[in-house]
């Protein structure tokens, strides 16, 4: 509890004393002003403006002639430099990319200030001479013009060297089905950080999908930081992706687009019904508009307030092909004579095959009769047996609204507000995240996402800038079933009569030539809900002191994961029949009809869990330009990570030190004497930390790098660096979220070998086996050491060649292991005889 109070205190101090953090996706323009002899000019006036956005920043050079303007959104800028006794210098159209540290050095000419030296389309140096970070920028032109199967911007991160696609998707989808499993320089895919306009955008349960996917026409550009980036970036241990959405300007601009695909030219899948091509439809409409907010008597000069609005709709139908052996109509009625002589044991007599004049039908239990609608009737033949073939096209509807407002409070203060709302509704062709071989049961998947960012930038003085960013993001997943899942009245089979949703149990039949590898269906854990609201605060102070560009800041996050226990195939009971078990008739489907059950499993209840965590990370960065040719990048980030906790103390872990030998014994009938929960501790219980782990709050992450320009002409750079990057981990990695659905609150016992459904729940130990889980007793946060060395060289036609060596090493990375795993030993040391 002490560590949580410390985290909360630091977060309150941040909000209270910091007026306005440097949004990580903003960039800076820096440089040195000199006279014709190369001497530094102190006190020169430098004005950085973006006329189309109403941005006007003023600063002066320090005693070494250096200037810096930070927290600038991507875009085009004009730079005006004046000094007494020198001609006025003006560079127009300086392009600044997202999160770029651009350098524009100025050489003033002697003369009257009324004389101007104008440079059109001033190019920022392509060779990076002042930062050691490895990164790549994907421009707005690339985003809007490159072909994207699925119109998901995340597919373009692979344009950056060192990024590989691990999603397994040919078509990048959006919504909860979206996948951002990209490995950066060999790092774990879930160790990346995705941000939009400086705000968090991750589903913190898995870190494998995003809460919102901005319309590609609403993205200005994004930057992928792949190695050794500055101390202002953290929380995760691999790469960081910073996305900047578009803003309005002083002129009205907009786009309208439509993308469509259908099945007209599609080829047949090998398993498709050759008589009918599966329905495949994709329609994507969208538009954007941005400009100044002009009202009667307000903003007539179009320099005050700007807006950008985007909206997109998608209507899709994606086919899924099913081809599976199923029982014949006769078998569904209990007549298995068509399989003679495969079925050779009771309750029927097939001794007179193939005539079988005295055939006796298998009696069908009422429960099995209720399960039959989940199994489709045969409509074709596969490998000589009845089979079901179908192509089912289920609908997906997605809509997104994005609004962004930028307001220049004054020449020294700018405020931004941005909201993205995604509505995502789809139907899965079978039960989601569960056993489902047929489209008879489908899942309705509703998953809206939200991202909100508010930002305030203030020029405190010509050399001091402060920026504060607040963000909120979440998704809300709601799952419901459609199809014949309702349990008829009078059917009460189960280990626990918990009435879970009034649903039928699931089933799986295994083995048997007629049915291939078997089949199953399960209504399972649905209905199910999930949300993951995350609040982040970032405050950053940047200051120029001599040759030092200093950055001081802090990042704070308050995260939640509220979800129901799920993904177990037994919330309402799960039946397994097996034609090799001791109670089989010889045919696993006949077993299902009769109730010859090899295994029955069921959870006693389903709970909703409320997981919480806090993060605070103060940091300092010094970009020290030692000489005109050499810059050192020195940084330190303190990753103060709070452990996960469950709000209502519903998380339980197995801890070996709390296990008392002899306190529990197992009887031959499966019942237990003594304490069945021996060794299980409650997170937050008496003497137990709230997250079952003692915290490890202090995690220093130093960063060091250099950039050397050998000739001083900006056309070549030799760079290198080293840094430590801590990972807070996602909700599924060794914390209270991974303890959901554990005993003693949630039990998941198994009963074996029953002759009829009436025996389910009879003469069974109602608690075993216990599906226990265990997490470490101390939080040891994973971290990755990153290092690199590279050489950059400018070539003709604005081409830059980069040759890099990049390395990394992960330590304390999370893994799952079986505590009861038996390890191989020599036969002489094996305490068990054959068959034991």
Tab-separated table of N, CA and C in Angstrom, residues 717-721 787-793 801-806:
chain	number	residue	atom	x	y	z
A	717	UNK	N	27.106	11.600	-40.571
A	717	UNK	CA	27.037	11.482	-39.123
A	717	UNK	C	27.427	10.074	-38.705
A	718	UNK	N	28.178	10.009	-37.631
A	718	UNK	CA	28.512	8.741	-36.984
A	718	UNK	C	27.847	8.764	-35.617
A	719	UNK	N	27.015	7.783	-35.373
A	719	UNK	CA	26.173	7.830	-34.175
A	719	UNK	C	26.208	6.492	-33.434
A	720	UNK	N	25.915	6.551	-32.165
A	720	UNK	CA	25.808	5.338	-31.370
A	720	UNK	C	25.112	5.636	-30.064
A	721	UNK	N	24.713	4.576	-29.374
A	721	UNK	CA	24.026	4.798	-28.108
A	721	UNK	C	23.727	3.516	-27.377
A	787	UNK	N	21.274	-1.168	-27.818
A	787	UNK	CA	22.462	-0.443	-28.238
A	787	UNK	C	22.552	-0.459	-29.756
A	788	UNK	N	23.241	0.519	-30.293
A	788	UNK	CA	23.398	0.553	-31.751
A	788	UNK	C	24.574	1.452	-32.120
A	789	UNK	N	25.053	1.238	-33.337
A	789	UNK	CA	26.090	2.091	-33.944
A	789	UNK	C	25.742	2.210	-35.416
A	790	UNK	N	25.744	3.438	-35.922
A	790	UNK	CA	25.393	3.601	-37.336
A	790	UNK	C	26.162	4.757	-37.964
A	791	UNK	N	26.218	4.714	-39.279
A	791	UNK	CA	26.828	5.768	-40.087
A	791	UNK	C	25.806	6.222	-41.119
A	792	UNK	N	25.577	7.532	-41.158
A	792	UNK	CA	24.665	8.109	-42.150
A	792	UNK	C	25.472	8.977	-43.124
A	793	UNK	N	25.066	8.923	-44.391
A	793	UNK	CA	25.740	9.720	-45.402
A	793	UNK	C	24.712	10.226	-46.406
A	801	UNK	N	21.900	7.389	-47.028
A	801	UNK	CA	22.193	5.980	-46.788
A	801	UNK	C	22.596	5.805	-45.335
A	802	UNK	N	22.035	4.788	-44.689
A	802	UNK	CA	22.331	4.505	-43.287
A	802	UNK	C	22.779	3.057	-43.147
A	803	UNK	N	23.905	2.855	-42.490
A	803	UNK	CA	24.418	1.523	-42.205
A	803	UNK	C	24.444	1.368	-40.681
A	804	UNK	N	23.678	0.402	-40.168
A	804	UNK	CA	23.491	0.297	-38.720
A	804	UNK	C	23.786	-1.093	-38.206
A	805	UNK	N	24.310	-1.138	-36.988
A	805	UNK	CA	24.354	-2.351	-36.191
A	805	UNK	C	23.463	-2.101	-34.984
A	806	UNK	N	22.470	-2.972	-34.788
A	806	UNK	CA	21.503	-2.800	-33.706
A	806	UNK	C	21.459	-4.070	-32.875
